[in-house]
Coordinates of C-alpha atoms and ligand atoms in Angstrom, one line a residue:
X91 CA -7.0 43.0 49.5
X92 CA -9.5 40.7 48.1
X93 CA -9.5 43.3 45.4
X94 CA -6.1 43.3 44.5
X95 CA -5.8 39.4 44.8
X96 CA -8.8 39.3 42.4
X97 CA -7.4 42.3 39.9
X98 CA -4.1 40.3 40.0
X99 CA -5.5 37.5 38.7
X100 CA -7.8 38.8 36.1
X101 CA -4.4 39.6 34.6
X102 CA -2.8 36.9 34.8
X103 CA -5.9 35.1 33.3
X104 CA -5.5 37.3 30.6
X105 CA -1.8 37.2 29.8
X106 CA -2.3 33.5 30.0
X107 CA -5.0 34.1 27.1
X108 CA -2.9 36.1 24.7
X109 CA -0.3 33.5 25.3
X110 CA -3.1 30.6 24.3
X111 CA -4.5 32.4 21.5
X112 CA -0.6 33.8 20.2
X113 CA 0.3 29.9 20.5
X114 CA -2.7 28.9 18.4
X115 CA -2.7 31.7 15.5
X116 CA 1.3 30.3 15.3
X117 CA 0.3 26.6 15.0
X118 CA -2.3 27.5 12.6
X119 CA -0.4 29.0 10.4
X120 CA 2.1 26.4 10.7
X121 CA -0.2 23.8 10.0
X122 CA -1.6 25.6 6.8
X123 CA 1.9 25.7 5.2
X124 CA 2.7 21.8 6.3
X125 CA -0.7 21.3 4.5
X126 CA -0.1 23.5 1.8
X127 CA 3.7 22.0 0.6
X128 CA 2.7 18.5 2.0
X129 CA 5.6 18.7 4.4
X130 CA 6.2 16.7 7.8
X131 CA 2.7 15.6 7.7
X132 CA 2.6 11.8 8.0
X133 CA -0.5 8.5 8.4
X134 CA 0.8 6.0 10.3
X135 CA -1.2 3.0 10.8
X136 CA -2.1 1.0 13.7
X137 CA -3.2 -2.7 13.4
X138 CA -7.1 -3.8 14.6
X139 CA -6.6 -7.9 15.7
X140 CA -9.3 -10.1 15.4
X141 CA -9.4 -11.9 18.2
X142 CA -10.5 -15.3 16.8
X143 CA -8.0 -15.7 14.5
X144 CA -5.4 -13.2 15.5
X145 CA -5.3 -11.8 12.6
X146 CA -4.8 -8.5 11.1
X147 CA -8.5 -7.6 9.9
X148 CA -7.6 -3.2 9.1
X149 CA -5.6 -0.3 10.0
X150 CA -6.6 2.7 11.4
X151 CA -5.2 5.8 10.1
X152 CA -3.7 8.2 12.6
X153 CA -2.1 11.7 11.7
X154 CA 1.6 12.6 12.5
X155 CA 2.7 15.9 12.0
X156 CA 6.6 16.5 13.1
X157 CA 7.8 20.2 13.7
X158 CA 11.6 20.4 12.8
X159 CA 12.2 22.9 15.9
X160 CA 9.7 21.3 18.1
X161 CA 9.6 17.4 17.7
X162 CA 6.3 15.6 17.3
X163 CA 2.8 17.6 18.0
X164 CA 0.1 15.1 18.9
X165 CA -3.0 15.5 17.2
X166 CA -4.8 16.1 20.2
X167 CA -3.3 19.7 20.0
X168 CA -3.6 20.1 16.1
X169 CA -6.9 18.8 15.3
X170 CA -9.1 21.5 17.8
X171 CA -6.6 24.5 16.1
X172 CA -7.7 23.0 12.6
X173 CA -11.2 22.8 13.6
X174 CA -11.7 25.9 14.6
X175 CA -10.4 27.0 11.0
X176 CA -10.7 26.1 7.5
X177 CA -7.7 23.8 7.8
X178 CA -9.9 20.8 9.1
X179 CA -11.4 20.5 5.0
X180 CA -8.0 20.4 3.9
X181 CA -6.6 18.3 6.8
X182 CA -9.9 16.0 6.4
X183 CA -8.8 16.0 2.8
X184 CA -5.1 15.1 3.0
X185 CA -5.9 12.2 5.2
X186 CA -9.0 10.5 3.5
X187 CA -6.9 10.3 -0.3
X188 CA -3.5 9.3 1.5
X189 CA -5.0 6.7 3.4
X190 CA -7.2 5.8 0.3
X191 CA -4.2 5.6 -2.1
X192 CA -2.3 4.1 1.0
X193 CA -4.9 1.0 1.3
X194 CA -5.4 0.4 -2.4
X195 CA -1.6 -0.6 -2.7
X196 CA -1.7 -3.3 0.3
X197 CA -1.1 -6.4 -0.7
X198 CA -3.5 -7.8 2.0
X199 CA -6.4 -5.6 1.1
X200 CA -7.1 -4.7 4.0
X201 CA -9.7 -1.8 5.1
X202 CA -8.7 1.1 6.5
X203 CA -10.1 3.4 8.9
X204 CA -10.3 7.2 8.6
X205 CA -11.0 9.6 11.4
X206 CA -13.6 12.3 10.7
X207 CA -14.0 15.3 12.7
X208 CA -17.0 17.0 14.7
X209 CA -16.4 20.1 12.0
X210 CA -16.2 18.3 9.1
X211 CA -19.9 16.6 9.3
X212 CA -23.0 17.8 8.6
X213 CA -21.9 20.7 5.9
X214 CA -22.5 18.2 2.6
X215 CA -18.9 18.3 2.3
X216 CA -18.0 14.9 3.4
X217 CA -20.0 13.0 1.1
X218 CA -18.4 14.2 -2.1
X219 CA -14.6 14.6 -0.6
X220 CA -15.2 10.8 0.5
X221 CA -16.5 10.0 -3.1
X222 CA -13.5 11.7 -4.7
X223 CA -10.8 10.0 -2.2
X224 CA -12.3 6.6 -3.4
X225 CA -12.1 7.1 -7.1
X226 CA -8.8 9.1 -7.1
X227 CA -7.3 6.1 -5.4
X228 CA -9.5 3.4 -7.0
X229 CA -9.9 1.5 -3.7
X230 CA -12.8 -0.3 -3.2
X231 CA -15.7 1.2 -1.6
X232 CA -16.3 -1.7 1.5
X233 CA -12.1 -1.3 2.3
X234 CA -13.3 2.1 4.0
X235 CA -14.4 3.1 7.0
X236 CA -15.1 6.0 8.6
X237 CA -14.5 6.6 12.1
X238 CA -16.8 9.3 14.1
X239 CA -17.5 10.0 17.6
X240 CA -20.9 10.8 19.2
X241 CA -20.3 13.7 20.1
X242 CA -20.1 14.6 16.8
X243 CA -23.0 13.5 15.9
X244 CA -24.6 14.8 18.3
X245 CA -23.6 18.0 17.5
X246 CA -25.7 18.6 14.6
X247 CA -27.8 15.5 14.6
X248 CA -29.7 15.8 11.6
X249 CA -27.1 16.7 9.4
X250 CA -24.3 14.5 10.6
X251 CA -26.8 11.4 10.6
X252 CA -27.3 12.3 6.4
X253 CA -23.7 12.5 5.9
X254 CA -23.4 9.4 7.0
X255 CA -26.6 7.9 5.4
X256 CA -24.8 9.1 1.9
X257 CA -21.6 7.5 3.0
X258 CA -23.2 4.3 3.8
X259 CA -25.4 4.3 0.1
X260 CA -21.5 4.4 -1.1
X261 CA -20.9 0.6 0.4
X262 CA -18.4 2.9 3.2
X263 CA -18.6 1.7 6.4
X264 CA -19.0 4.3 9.6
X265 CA -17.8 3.3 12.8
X266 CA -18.4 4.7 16.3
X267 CA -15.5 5.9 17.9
X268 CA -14.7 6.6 21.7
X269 CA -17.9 4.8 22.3
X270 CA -19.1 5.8 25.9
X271 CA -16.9 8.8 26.6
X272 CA -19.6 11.1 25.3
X273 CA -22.5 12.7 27.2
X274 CA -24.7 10.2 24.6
X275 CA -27.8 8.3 25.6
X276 CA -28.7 5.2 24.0
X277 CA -31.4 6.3 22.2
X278 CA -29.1 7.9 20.0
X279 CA -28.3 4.4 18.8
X280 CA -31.7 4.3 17.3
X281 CA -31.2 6.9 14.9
X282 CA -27.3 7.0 14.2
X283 CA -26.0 4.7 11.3
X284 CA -23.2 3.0 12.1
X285 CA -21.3 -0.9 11.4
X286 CA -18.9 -0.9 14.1
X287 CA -18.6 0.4 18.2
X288 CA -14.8 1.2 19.6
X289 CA -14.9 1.2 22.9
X290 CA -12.3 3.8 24.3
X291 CA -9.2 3.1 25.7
X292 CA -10.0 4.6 29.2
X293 CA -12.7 1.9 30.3
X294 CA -10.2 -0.7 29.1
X295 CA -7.5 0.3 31.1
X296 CA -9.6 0.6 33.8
X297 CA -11.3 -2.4 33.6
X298 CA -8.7 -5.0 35.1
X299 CA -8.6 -3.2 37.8
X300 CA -12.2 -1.8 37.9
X301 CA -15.4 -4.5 38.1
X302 CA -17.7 -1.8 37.2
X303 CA -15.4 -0.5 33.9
X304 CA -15.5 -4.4 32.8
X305 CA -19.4 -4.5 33.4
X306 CA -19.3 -1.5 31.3
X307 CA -16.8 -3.1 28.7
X308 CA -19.1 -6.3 28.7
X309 CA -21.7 -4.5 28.4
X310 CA -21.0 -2.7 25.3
X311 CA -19.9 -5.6 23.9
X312 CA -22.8 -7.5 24.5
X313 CA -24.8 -4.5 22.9
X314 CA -22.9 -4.6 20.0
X315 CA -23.6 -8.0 19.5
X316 CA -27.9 -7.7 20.5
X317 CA -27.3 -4.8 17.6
X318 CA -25.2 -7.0 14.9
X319 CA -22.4 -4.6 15.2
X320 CA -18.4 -5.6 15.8
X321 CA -17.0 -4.4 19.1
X322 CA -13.5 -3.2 18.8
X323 CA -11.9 -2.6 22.2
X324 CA -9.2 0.4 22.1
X325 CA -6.1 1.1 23.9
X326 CA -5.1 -2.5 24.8
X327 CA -1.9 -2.0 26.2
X328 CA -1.2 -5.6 28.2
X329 CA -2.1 -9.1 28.2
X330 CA -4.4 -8.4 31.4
X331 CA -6.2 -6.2 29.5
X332 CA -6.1 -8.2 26.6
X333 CA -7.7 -11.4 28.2
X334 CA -10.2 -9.4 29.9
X335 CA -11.8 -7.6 27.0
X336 CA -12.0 -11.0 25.0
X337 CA -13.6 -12.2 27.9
X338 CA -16.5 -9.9 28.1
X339 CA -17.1 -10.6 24.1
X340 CA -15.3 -7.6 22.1
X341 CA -14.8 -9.4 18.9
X342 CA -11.3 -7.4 17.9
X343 CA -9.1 -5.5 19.9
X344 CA -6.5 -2.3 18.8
X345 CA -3.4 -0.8 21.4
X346 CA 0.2 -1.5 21.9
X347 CA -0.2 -4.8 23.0
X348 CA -1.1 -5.9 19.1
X349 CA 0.6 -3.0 17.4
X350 CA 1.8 0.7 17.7
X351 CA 0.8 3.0 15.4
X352 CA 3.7 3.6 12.5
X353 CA 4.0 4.3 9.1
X354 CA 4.4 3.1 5.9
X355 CA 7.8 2.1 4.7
X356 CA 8.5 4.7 2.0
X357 CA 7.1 7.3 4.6
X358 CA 9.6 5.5 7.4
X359 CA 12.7 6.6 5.4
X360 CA 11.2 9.8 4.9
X361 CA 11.0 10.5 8.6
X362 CA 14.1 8.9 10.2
X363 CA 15.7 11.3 7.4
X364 CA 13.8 14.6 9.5
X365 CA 13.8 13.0 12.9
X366 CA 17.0 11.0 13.0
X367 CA 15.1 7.8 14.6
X368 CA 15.9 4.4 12.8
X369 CA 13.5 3.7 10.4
X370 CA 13.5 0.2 11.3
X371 CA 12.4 0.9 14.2
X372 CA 9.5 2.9 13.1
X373 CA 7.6 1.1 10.1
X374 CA 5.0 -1.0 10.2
X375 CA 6.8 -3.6 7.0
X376 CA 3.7 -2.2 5.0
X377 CA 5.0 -1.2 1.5
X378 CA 4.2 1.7 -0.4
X379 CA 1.9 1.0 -3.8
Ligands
LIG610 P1 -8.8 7.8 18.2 O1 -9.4 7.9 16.9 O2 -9.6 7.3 19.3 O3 -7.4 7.1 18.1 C1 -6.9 6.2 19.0 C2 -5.7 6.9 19.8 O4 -5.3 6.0 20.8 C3 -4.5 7.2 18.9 O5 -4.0 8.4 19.5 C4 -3.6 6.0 19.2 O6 -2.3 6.3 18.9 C5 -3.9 5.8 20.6 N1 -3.6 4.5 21.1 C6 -3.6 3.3 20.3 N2 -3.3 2.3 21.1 C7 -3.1 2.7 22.4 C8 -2.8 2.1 23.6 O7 -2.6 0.9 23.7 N3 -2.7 2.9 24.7 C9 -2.9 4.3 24.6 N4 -2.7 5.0 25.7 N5 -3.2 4.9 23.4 C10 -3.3 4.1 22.3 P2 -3.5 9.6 18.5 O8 -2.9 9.0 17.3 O9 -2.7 10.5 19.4 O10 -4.8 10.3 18.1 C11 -5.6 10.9 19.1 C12 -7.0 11.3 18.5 O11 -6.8 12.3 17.5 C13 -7.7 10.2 17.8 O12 -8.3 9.3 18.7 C14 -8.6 10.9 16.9 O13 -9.7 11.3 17.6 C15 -7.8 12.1 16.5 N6 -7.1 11.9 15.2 C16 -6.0 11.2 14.9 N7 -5.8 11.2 13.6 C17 -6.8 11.9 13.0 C18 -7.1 12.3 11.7 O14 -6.5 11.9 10.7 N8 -8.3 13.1 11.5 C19 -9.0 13.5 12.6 N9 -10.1 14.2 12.3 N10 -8.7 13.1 13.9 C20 -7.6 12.4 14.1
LIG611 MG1 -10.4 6.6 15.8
LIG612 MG1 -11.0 6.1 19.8
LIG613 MG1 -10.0 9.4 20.7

């Protein structure tokens, strides 16, 4: 019987599988046309407060991709599928100039921040698709940051840690993202270049109910500043939280408290045209260049 059970779900496992790997072939080639007409594939931007001031001191960029049959996909499903492809070079590609050419036409001149894959570092790619996003755009080399996460450095350590040596000798700034939500130790601080800690969202959240998540947000923070480094907390989504991680010394916060995520305005009109949402209700006031 045990037998049976076991044979029964062998298959299932494996009808599940085709199913998964069906599913992924179809979003990756989905994703390769959207990439290919530069259609339905959207930045939208999502304010990082100071917390002195209150101000707005840069945006990071977030990708959007909307599927007219399917609604929005989050980029938590798209970005593994274009990682384990080619597509992640031309995805990495796409977002770096748009949100190059995107930041050179604020009026604010702001920085923005760009997310950069596991895949995409430690190939000598980076370096030179960075370089050409910065001149193709003409923004100024300290308005951009680059936003990676230990575990991809860790992943190829030597050559992730020159990619982002060369990025720095360009005046970019690299940030470390998710900070704490890797299997990192703290050694690797020694040896990985990097201006700025984000401190993920789940430790935040956590933390105003949680002493030991605050003793772990205050104690990032206070590392940050022992290093020189801004500490950005993430995923602020309420005044609790809020309070809290000013408290234990992040110097500039990012969540829906301060500021959703949305686009540009010319890209606003664009997509309450596909989607049928308002686009008031979905910019961010920024204009386009
Ligand atoms: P991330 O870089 O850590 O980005 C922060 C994520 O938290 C974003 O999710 C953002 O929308 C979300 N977020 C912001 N404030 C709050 C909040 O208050 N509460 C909660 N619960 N979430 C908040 P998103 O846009 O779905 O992106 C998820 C991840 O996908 C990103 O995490 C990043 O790792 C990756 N990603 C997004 N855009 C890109 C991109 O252009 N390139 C690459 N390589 N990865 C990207
Ligand atoms: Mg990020
Ligand atoms: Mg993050
Ligand atoms: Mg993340």
């Amino acid at each position: 019987a045990a037998k049976k059970a076991g044979k029964r779900c062998y298959r299932m496992f494996s009808e599940k599988m085709r199913i998964d790997m069906y599913e992924r072939l179809r979003l990756q080639e989905r994703l390769s046309s959207a990439l290919r007409d530069n259609r339905n594939i959207f930045l939208y931007y999502q304010p990082i407060i100071d917390v002195k001031t209150g101000r707005t001191m840069g945006r990071e960029a977030l990708i959007r991709w909307y599927q007219p049959d399917r609604g929005w996909v989050s980029p938590t499903d798209f970005i593994p599928v274009a990682e384990n492809s080619d597509l992640i070079d031309r995805l990495g590609e796409f977002v770096l100039t748009k949100a190059c050419c995107d930041a050179a036409g604020w009026d604010d001149g702001l920085p923005v921040a760009v997310n950069v894959s596991a895949a995409q570092l430690g190939r000598d790619t980076l370096t030179s698709m960075v370089r050409a996003a910065l001149a193709r755009s003409g923004l100024s080399h300290d308005r951009l940051e680059i936003e990676v996460t230990e575990t991809a450095v860790l992943n190829n350590e030597a050559g992730a840690i020159r990619d982002l040596l060369q990025i720095r000798d360009l005046g970019v700034r690299v940030a470390l993202d998710d900070f704490g939500t890797g299997s990192s130790s703290l050694t690797h601080l020694l040896s990985f270049p990097f201006d700025k800690i984000k401190i993920d969202g789940s430790f935040v959240q956590d933390a105003v109910q949680r002493k030991k998540a605050a003793a772990i947000v205050g104690a990032i923070a206070g590392l940050g500043a022992r290093l020189g480094v801004t500490t950005v907390a993430e995923g602020v989504e309420t005044r609790d939280q809020l309070r809290l991680v000013v408290r234990e010394g992040c110097r500039a916060i990012q969540g829906f408290h301060t500021g959703r995520p949305a686009p540009m305005e010319n890209d606003a009109h664009v997509i309450a045209a596909l989607t049928g949402e308002s686009p008031s209700w979905i910019t961010t006031g920024i204009k386009a260049p």
